[in-house]
PDB file of C-alpha atoms and ligand atoms in Angstrom:
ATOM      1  CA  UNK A   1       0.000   0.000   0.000  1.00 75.00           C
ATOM      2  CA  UNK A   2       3.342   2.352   0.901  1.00 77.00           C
ATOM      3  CA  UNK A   3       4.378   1.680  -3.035  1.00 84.00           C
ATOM      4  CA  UNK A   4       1.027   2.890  -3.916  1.00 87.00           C
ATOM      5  CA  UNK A   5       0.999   6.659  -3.103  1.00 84.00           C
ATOM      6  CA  UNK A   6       4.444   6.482  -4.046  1.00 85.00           C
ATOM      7  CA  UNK A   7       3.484   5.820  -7.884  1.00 87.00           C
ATOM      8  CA  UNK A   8       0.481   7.940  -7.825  1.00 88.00           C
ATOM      9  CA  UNK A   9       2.224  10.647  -7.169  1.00 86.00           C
ATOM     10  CA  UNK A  10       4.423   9.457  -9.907  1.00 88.00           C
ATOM     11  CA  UNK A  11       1.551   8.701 -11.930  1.00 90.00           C
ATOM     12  CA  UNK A  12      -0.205  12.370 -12.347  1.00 87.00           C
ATOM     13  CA  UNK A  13       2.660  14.122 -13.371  1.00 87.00           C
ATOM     14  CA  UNK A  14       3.401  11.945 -16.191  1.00 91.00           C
ATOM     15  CA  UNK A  15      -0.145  11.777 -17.393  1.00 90.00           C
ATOM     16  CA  UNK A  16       0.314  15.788 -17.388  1.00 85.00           C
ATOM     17  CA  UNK A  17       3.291  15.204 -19.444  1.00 87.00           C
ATOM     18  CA  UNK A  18       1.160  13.036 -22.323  1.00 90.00           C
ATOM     19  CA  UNK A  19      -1.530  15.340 -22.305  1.00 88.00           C
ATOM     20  CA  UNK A  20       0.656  18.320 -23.036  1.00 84.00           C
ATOM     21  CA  UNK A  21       2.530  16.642 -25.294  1.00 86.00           C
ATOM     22  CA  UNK A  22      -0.724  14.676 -27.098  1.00 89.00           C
ATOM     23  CA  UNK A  23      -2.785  17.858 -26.845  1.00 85.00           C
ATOM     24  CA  UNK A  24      -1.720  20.277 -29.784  1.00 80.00           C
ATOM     25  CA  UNK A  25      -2.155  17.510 -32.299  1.00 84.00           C
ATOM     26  CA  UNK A  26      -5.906  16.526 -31.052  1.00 83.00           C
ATOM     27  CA  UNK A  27      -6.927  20.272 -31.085  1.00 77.00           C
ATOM     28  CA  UNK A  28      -7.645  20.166 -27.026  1.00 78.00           C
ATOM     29  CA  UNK A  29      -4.950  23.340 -27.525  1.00 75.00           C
ATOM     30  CA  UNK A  30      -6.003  26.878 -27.989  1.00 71.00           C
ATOM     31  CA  UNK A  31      -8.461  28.200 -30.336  1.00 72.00           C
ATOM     32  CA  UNK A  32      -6.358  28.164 -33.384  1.00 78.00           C
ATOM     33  CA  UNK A  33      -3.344  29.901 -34.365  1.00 85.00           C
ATOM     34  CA  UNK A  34      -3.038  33.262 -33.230  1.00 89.00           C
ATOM     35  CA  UNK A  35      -3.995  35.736 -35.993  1.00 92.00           C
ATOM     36  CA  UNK A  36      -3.312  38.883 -34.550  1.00 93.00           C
ATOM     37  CA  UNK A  37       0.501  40.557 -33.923  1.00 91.00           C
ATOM     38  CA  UNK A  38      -0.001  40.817 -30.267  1.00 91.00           C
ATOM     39  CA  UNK A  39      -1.599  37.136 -30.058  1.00 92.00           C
ATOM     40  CA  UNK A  40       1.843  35.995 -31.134  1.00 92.00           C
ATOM     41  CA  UNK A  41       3.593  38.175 -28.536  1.00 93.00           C
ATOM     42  CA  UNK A  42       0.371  36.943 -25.662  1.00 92.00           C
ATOM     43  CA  UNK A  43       1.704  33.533 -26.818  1.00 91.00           C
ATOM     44  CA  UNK A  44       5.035  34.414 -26.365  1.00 92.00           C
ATOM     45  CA  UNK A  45       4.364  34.891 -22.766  1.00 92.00           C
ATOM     46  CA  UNK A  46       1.799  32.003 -22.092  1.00 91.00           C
ATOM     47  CA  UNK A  47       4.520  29.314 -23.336  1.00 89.00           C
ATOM     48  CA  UNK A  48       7.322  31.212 -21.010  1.00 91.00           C
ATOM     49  CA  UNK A  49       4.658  30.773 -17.884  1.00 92.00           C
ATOM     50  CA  UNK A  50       3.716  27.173 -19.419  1.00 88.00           C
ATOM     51  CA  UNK A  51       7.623  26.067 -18.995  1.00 90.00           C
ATOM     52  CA  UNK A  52       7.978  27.342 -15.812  1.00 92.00           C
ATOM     53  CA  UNK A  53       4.972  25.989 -14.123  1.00 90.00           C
ATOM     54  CA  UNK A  54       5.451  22.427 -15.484  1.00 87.00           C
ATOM     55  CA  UNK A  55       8.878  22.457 -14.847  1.00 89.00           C
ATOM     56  CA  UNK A  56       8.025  23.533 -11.029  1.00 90.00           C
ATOM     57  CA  UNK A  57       5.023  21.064 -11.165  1.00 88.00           C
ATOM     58  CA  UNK A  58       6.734  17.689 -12.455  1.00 88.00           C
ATOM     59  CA  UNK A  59      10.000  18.497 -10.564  1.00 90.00           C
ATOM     60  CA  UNK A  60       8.072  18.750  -6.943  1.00 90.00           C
ATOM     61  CA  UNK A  61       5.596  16.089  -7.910  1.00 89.00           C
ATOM     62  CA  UNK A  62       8.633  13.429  -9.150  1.00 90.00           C
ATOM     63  CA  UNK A  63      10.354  15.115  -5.786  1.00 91.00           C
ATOM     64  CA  UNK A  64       7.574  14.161  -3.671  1.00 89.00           C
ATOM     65  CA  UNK A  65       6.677  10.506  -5.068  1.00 89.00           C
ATOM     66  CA  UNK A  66      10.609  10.095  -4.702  1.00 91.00           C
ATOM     67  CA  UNK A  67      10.359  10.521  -1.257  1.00 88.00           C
ATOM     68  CA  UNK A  68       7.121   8.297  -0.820  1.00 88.00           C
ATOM     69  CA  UNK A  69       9.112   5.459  -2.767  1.00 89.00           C
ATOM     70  CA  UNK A  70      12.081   5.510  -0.371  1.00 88.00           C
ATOM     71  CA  UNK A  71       9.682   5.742   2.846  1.00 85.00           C
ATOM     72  CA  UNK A  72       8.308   2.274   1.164  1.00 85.00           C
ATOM     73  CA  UNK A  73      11.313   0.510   0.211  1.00 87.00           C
ATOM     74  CA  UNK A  74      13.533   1.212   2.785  1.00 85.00           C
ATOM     75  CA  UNK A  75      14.553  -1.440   5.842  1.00 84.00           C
ATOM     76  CA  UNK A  76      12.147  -0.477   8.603  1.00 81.00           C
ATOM     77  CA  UNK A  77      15.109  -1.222  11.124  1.00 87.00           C
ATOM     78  CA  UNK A  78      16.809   2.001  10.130  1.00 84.00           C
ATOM     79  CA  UNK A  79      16.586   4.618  12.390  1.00 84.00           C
ATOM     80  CA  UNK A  80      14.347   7.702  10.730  1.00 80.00           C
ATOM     81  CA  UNK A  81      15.852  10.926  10.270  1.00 80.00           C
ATOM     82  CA  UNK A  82      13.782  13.616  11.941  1.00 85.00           C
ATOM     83  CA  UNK A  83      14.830  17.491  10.274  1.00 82.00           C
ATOM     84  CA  UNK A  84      13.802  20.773  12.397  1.00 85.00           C
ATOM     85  CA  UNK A  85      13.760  22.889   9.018  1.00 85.00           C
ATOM     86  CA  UNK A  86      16.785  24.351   6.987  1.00 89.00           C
ATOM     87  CA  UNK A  87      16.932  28.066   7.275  1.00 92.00           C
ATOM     88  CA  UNK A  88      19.373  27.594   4.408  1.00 93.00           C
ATOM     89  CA  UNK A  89      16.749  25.873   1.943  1.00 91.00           C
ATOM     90  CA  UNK A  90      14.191  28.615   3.452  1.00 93.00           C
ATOM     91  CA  UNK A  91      16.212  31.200   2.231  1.00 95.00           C
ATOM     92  CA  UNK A  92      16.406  29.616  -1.050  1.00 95.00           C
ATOM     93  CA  UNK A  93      12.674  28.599  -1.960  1.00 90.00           C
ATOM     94  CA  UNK A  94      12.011  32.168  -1.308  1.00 95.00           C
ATOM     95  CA  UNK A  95      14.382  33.713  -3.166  1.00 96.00           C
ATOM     96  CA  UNK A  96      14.351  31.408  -5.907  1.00 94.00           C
ATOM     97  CA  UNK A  97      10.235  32.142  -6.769  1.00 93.00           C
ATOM     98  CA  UNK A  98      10.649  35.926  -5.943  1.00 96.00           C
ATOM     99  CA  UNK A  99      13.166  36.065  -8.881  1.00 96.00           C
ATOM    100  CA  UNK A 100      10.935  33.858 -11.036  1.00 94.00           C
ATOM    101  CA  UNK A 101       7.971  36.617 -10.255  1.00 94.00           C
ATOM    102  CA  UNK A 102       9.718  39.585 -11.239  1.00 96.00           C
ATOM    103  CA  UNK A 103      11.679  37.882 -14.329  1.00 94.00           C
ATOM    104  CA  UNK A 104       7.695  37.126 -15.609  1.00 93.00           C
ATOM    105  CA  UNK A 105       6.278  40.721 -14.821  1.00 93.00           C
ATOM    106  CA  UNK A 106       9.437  42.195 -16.179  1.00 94.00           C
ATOM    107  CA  UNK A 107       9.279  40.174 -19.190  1.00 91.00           C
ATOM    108  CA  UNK A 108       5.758  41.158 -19.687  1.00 92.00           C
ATOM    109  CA  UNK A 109       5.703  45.234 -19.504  1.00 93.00           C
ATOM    110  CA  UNK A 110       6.596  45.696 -23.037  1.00 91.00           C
ATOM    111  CA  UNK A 111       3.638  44.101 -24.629  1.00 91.00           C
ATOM    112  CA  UNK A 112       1.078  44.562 -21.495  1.00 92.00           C
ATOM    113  CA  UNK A 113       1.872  48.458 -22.356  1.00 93.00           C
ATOM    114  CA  UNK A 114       1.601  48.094 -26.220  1.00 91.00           C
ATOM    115  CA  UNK A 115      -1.607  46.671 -25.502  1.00 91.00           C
ATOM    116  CA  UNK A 116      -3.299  48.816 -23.356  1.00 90.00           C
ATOM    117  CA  UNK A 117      -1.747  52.043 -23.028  1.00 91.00           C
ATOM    118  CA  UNK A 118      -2.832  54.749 -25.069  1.00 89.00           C
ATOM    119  CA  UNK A 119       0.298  56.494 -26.085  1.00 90.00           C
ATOM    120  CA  UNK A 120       1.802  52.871 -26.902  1.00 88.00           C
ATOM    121  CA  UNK A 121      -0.767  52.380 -29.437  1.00 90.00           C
ATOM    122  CA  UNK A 122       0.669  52.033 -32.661  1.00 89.00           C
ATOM    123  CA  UNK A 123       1.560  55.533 -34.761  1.00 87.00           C
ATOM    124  CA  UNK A 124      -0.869  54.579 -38.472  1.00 88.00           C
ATOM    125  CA  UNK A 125      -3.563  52.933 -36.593  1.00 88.00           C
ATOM    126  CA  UNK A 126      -6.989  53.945 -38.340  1.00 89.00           C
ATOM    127  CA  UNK A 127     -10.846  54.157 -35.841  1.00 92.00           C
ATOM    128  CA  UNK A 128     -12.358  51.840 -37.618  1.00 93.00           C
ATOM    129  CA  UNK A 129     -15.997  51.731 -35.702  1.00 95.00           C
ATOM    130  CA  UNK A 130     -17.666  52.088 -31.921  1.00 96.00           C
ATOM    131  CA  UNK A 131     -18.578  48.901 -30.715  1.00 96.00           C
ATOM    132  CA  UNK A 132     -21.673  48.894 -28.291  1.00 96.00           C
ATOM    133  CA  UNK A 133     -22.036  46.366 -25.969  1.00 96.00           C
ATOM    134  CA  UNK A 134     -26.200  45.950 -24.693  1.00 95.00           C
ATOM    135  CA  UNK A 135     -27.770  42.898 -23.230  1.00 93.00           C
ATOM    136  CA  UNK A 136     -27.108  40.895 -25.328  1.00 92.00           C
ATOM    137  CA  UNK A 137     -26.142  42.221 -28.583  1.00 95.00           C
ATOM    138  CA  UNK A 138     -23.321  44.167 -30.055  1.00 96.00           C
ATOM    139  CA  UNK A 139     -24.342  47.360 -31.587  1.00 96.00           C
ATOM    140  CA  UNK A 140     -21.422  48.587 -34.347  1.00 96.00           C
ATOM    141  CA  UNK A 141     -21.189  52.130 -35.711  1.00 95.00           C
ATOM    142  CA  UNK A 142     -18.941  53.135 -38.516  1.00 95.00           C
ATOM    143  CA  UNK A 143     -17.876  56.830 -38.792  1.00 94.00           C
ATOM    144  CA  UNK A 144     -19.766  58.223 -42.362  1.00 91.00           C
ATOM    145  CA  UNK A 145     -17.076  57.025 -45.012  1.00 88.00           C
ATOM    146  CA  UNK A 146     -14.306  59.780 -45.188  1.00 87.00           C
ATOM    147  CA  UNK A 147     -15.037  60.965 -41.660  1.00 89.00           C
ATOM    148  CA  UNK A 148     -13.158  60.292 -38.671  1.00 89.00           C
ATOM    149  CA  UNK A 149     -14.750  58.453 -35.780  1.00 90.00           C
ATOM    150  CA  UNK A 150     -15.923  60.565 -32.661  1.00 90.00           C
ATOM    151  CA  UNK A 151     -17.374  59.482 -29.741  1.00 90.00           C
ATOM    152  CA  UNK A 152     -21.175  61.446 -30.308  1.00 90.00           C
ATOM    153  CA  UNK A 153     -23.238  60.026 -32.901  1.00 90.00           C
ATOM    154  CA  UNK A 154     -23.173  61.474 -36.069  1.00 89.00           C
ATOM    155  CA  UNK A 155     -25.870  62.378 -39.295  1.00 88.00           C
ATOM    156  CA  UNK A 156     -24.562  59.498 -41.711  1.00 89.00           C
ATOM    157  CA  UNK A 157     -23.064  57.210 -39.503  1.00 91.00           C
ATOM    158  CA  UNK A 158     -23.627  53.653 -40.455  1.00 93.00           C
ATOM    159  CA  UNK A 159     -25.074  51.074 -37.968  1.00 94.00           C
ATOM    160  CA  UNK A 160     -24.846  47.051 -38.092  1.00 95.00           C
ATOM    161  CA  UNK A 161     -25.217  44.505 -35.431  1.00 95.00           C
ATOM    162  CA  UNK A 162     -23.326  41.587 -34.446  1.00 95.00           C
ATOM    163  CA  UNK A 163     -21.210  41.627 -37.599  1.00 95.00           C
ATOM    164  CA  UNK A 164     -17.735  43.895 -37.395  1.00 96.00           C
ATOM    165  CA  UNK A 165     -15.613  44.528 -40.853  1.00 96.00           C
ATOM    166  CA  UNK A 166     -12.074  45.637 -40.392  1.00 96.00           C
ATOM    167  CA  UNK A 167      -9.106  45.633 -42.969  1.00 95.00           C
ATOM    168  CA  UNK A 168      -6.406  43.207 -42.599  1.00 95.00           C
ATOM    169  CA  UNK A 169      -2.660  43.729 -41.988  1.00 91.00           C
ATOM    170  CA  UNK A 170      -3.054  46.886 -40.493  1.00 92.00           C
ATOM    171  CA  UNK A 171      -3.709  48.018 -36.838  1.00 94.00           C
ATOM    172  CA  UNK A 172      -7.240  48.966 -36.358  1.00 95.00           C
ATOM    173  CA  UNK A 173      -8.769  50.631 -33.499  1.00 95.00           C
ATOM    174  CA  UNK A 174     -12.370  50.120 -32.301  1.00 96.00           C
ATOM    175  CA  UNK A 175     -13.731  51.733 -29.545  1.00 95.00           C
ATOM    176  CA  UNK A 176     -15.500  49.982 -26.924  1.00 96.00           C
ATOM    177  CA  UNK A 177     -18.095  50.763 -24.683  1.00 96.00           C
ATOM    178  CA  UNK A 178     -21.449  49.787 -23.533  1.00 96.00           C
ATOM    179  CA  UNK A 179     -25.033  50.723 -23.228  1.00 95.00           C
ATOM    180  CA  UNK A 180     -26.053  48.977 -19.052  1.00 93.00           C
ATOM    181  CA  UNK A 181     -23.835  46.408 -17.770  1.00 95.00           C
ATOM    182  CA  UNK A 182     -20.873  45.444 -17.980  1.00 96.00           C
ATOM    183  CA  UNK A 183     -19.800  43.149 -21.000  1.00 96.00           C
ATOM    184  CA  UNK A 184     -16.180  42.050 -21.967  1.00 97.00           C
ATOM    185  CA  UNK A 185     -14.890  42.053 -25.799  1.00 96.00           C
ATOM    186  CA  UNK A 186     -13.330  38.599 -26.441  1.00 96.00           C
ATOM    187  CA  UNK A 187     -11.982  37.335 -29.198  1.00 95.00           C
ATOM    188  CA  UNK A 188     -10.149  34.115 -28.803  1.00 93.00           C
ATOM    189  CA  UNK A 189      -8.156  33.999 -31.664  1.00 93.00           C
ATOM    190  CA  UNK A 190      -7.227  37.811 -32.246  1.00 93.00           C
ATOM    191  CA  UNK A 191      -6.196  37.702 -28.149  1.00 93.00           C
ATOM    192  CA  UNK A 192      -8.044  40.361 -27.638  1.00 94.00           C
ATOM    193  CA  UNK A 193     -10.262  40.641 -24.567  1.00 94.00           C
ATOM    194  CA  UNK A 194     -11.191  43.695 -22.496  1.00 95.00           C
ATOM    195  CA  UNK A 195     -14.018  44.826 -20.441  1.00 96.00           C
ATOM    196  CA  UNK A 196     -16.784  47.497 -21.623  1.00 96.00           C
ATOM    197  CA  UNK A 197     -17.584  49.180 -18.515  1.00 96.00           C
ATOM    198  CA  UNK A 198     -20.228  51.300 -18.249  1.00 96.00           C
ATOM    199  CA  UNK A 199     -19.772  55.611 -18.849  1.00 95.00           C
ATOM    200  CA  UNK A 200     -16.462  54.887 -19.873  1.00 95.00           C
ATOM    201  CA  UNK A 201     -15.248  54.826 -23.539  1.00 95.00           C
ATOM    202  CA  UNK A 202     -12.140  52.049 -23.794  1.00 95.00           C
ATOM    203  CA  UNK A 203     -10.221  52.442 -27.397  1.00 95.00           C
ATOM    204  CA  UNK A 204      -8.955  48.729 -28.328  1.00 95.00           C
ATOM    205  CA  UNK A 205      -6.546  47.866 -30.914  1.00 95.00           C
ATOM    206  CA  UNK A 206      -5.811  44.746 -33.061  1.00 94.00           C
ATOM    207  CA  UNK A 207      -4.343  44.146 -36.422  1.00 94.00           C
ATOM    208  CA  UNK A 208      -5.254  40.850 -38.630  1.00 95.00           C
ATOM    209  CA  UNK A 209      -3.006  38.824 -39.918  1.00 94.00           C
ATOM    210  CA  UNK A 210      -5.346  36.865 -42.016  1.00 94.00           C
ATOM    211  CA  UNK A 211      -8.261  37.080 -44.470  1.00 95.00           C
ATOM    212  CA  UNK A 212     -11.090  35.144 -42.533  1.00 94.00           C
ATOM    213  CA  UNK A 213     -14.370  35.326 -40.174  1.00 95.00           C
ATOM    214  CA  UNK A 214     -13.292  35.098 -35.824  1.00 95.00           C
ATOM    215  CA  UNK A 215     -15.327  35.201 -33.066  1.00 94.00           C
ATOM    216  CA  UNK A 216     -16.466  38.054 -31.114  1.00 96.00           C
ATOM    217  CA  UNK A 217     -17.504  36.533 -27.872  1.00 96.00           C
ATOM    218  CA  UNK A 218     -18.988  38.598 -24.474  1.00 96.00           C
ATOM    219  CA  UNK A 219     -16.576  37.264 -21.344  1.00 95.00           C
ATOM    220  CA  UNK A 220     -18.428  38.619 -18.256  1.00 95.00           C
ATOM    221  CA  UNK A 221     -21.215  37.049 -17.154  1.00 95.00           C
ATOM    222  CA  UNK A 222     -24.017  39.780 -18.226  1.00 94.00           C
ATOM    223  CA  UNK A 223     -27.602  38.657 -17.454  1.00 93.00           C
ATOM    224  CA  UNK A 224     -29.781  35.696 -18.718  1.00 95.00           C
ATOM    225  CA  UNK A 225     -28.912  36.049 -22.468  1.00 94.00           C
ATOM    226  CA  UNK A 226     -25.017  36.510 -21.754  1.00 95.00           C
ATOM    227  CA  UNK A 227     -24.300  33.039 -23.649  1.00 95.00           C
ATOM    228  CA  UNK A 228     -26.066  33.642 -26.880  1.00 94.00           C
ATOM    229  CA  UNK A 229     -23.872  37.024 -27.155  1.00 95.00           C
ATOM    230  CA  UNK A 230     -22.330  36.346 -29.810  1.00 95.00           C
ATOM    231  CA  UNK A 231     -20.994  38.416 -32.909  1.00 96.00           C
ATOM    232  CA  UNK A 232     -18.636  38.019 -36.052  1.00 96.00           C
ATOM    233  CA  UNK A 233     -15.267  40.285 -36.782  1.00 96.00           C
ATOM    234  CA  UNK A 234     -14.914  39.977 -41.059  1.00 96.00           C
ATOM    235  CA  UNK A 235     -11.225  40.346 -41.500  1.00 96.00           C
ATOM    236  CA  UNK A 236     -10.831  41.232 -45.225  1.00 95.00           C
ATOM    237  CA  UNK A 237      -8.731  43.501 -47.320  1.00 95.00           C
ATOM    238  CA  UNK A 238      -9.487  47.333 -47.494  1.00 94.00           C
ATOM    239  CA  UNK A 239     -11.109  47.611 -50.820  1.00 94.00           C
ATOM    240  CA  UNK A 240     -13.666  44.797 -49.303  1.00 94.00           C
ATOM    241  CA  UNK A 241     -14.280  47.018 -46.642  1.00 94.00           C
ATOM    242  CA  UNK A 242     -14.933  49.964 -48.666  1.00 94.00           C
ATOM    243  CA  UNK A 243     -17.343  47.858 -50.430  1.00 94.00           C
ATOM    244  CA  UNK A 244     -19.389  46.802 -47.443  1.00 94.00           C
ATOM    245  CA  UNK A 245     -19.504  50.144 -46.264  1.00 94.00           C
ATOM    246  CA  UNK A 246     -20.774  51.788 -49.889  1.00 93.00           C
ATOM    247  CA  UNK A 247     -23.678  48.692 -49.465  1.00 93.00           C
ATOM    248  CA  UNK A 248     -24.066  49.518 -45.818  1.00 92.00           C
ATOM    249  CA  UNK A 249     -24.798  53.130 -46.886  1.00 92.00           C
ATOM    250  CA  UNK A 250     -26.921  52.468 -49.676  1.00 90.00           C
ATOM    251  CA  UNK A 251     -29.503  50.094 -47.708  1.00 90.00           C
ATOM    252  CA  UNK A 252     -29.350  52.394 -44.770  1.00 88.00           C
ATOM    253  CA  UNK A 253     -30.531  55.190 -46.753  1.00 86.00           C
ATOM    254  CA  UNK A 254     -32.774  53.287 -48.912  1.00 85.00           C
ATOM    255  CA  UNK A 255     -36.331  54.659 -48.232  1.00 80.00           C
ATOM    256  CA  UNK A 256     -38.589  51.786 -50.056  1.00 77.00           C
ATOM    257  CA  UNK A 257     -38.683  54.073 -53.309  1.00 74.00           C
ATOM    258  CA  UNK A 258     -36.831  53.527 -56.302  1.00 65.00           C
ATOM    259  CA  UNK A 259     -33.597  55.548 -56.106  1.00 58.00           C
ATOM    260  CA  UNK A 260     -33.264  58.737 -58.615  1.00 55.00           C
ATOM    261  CA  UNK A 261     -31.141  57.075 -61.056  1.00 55.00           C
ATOM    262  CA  UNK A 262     -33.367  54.551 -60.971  1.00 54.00           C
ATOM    263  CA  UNK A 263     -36.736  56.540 -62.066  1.00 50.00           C
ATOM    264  CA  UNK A 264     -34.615  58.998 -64.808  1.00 51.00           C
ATOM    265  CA  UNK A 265     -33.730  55.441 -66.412  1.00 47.00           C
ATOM    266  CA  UNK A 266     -37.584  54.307 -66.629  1.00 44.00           C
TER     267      UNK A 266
HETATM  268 CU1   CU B 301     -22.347  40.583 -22.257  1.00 66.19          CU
END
């Protein structure tokens, strides 16, 4: 029964190990690739904190079963050896972790400030839309093509829901807020996530790496209808854009009539 904790507490470690190593290739990994700049650099960072917690995790595990094996195996005439604590090894497991801390929030500044501070932003980045976050929708507003984006609402701004259009390969920024509770902005494989909170206005930036549809997900628990808040972001080249905006226009303003060029033709 001694040998029996021993090699369970060899056991979960090593099915830890499989898993890790099994997981990428069964898709129980992340959701996808990331396609954003910054989801490379988020990555970056989850790997570095990955390494170090499985090496710390295996290591005291094996460590630990190690010591259960010996307590089973060994003669039970020997005499036990009783220790009253190591200030030495204190001094050492504390510094040791402390080190490993500030190494991981050092390491992390850079892209923790490119993310979410302002002035960090990058310089060419173009407003490409509000987004609006309301139980349990997400309201989008495009400045009026050739306008700039402003916080008020403006004559000839264009209004969609659920369904965000942004160019690819360049940083785009999309300001979020929202209309009563709070809401959260996720999408899992840009890496972007941030809150909406309410009366404040929280500028977000992203740039695509890829042509293709992602998910734009709500990650705070919001009220009843939280799950089904669900929206698309359209990556697709700027002329693509332009197109779905000139289309957005045109059925925003279309009245039920015939348009003028229409009737002169008839
Ligand atoms: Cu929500």
């Amino acid at each position: 029964m001694k040998k029996f904790w021993a090699l369970f507490f060899f056991f979960w470690p090593t099915v830890a190990i499989i898993v890790c190593a099994i997981a990428p290739s069964r898709g129980w990994w992340f959701p996808g690739a990331p396609m954003s700049r910054t989801g490379i650099q988020i990555d970056g960072l989850f790997y570095l904190i990955l390494i170090i917690v499985t090496i710390t995790f295996v290591g005291t595990q094996y460590v630990l079963g190690y010591a259960l094996w010996r307590g089973a195996t060994k003669d039970p005439r020997e005499k036990a050896f009783f220790s009253h604590g190591s200030h030495k090894l204190e001094i050492i497991w504390t510094i040791v972790p402390s080190f490993i801390l500030v190494f991981i929030s050092l390491s992390q500044l850079d892209v923790l400030a490119e993310i979410r501070v302002i002035s960090k932003f990058p310089e060419k980045s173009t407003k490409v839309a509000e987004v609006k976050a309301r139980q349990f929708e997400w309201r989008i507003r495009y400045p009026k093509p050739g306008t700039e984006l402003t916080t008020e609402e403006n004559p000839g701004d264009l209004y969609f829901v659920n369904e965000l259009h942004v160019p690819t390969g360049k940083p785009v920024i999309v300001n979020l807020r929202t209309q009563d509770v709070q809401h959260a902005f996720f999408s899992p494989q840009l890496r972007v996530k941030q809150d909406a909170v309410p009366g404040l206005v929280i500028p977000i930036w992203f740039d695509v790496l890829e042509v293709g549809t992602y998910d734009l997900v709500c990650a705070e628990l919001c009220g009843w209808g939280h799950y089904k808040m669900k929206a698309r972001i359209v990556a697709q080249s700027q002329s693509s854009v332009d197109k779905y905006l000139t289309q957005l226009t045109a059925d925003q303003n279309a009245d039920g009539t015939k348009s003028e060029a229409a009737k002169s033709g008839e």
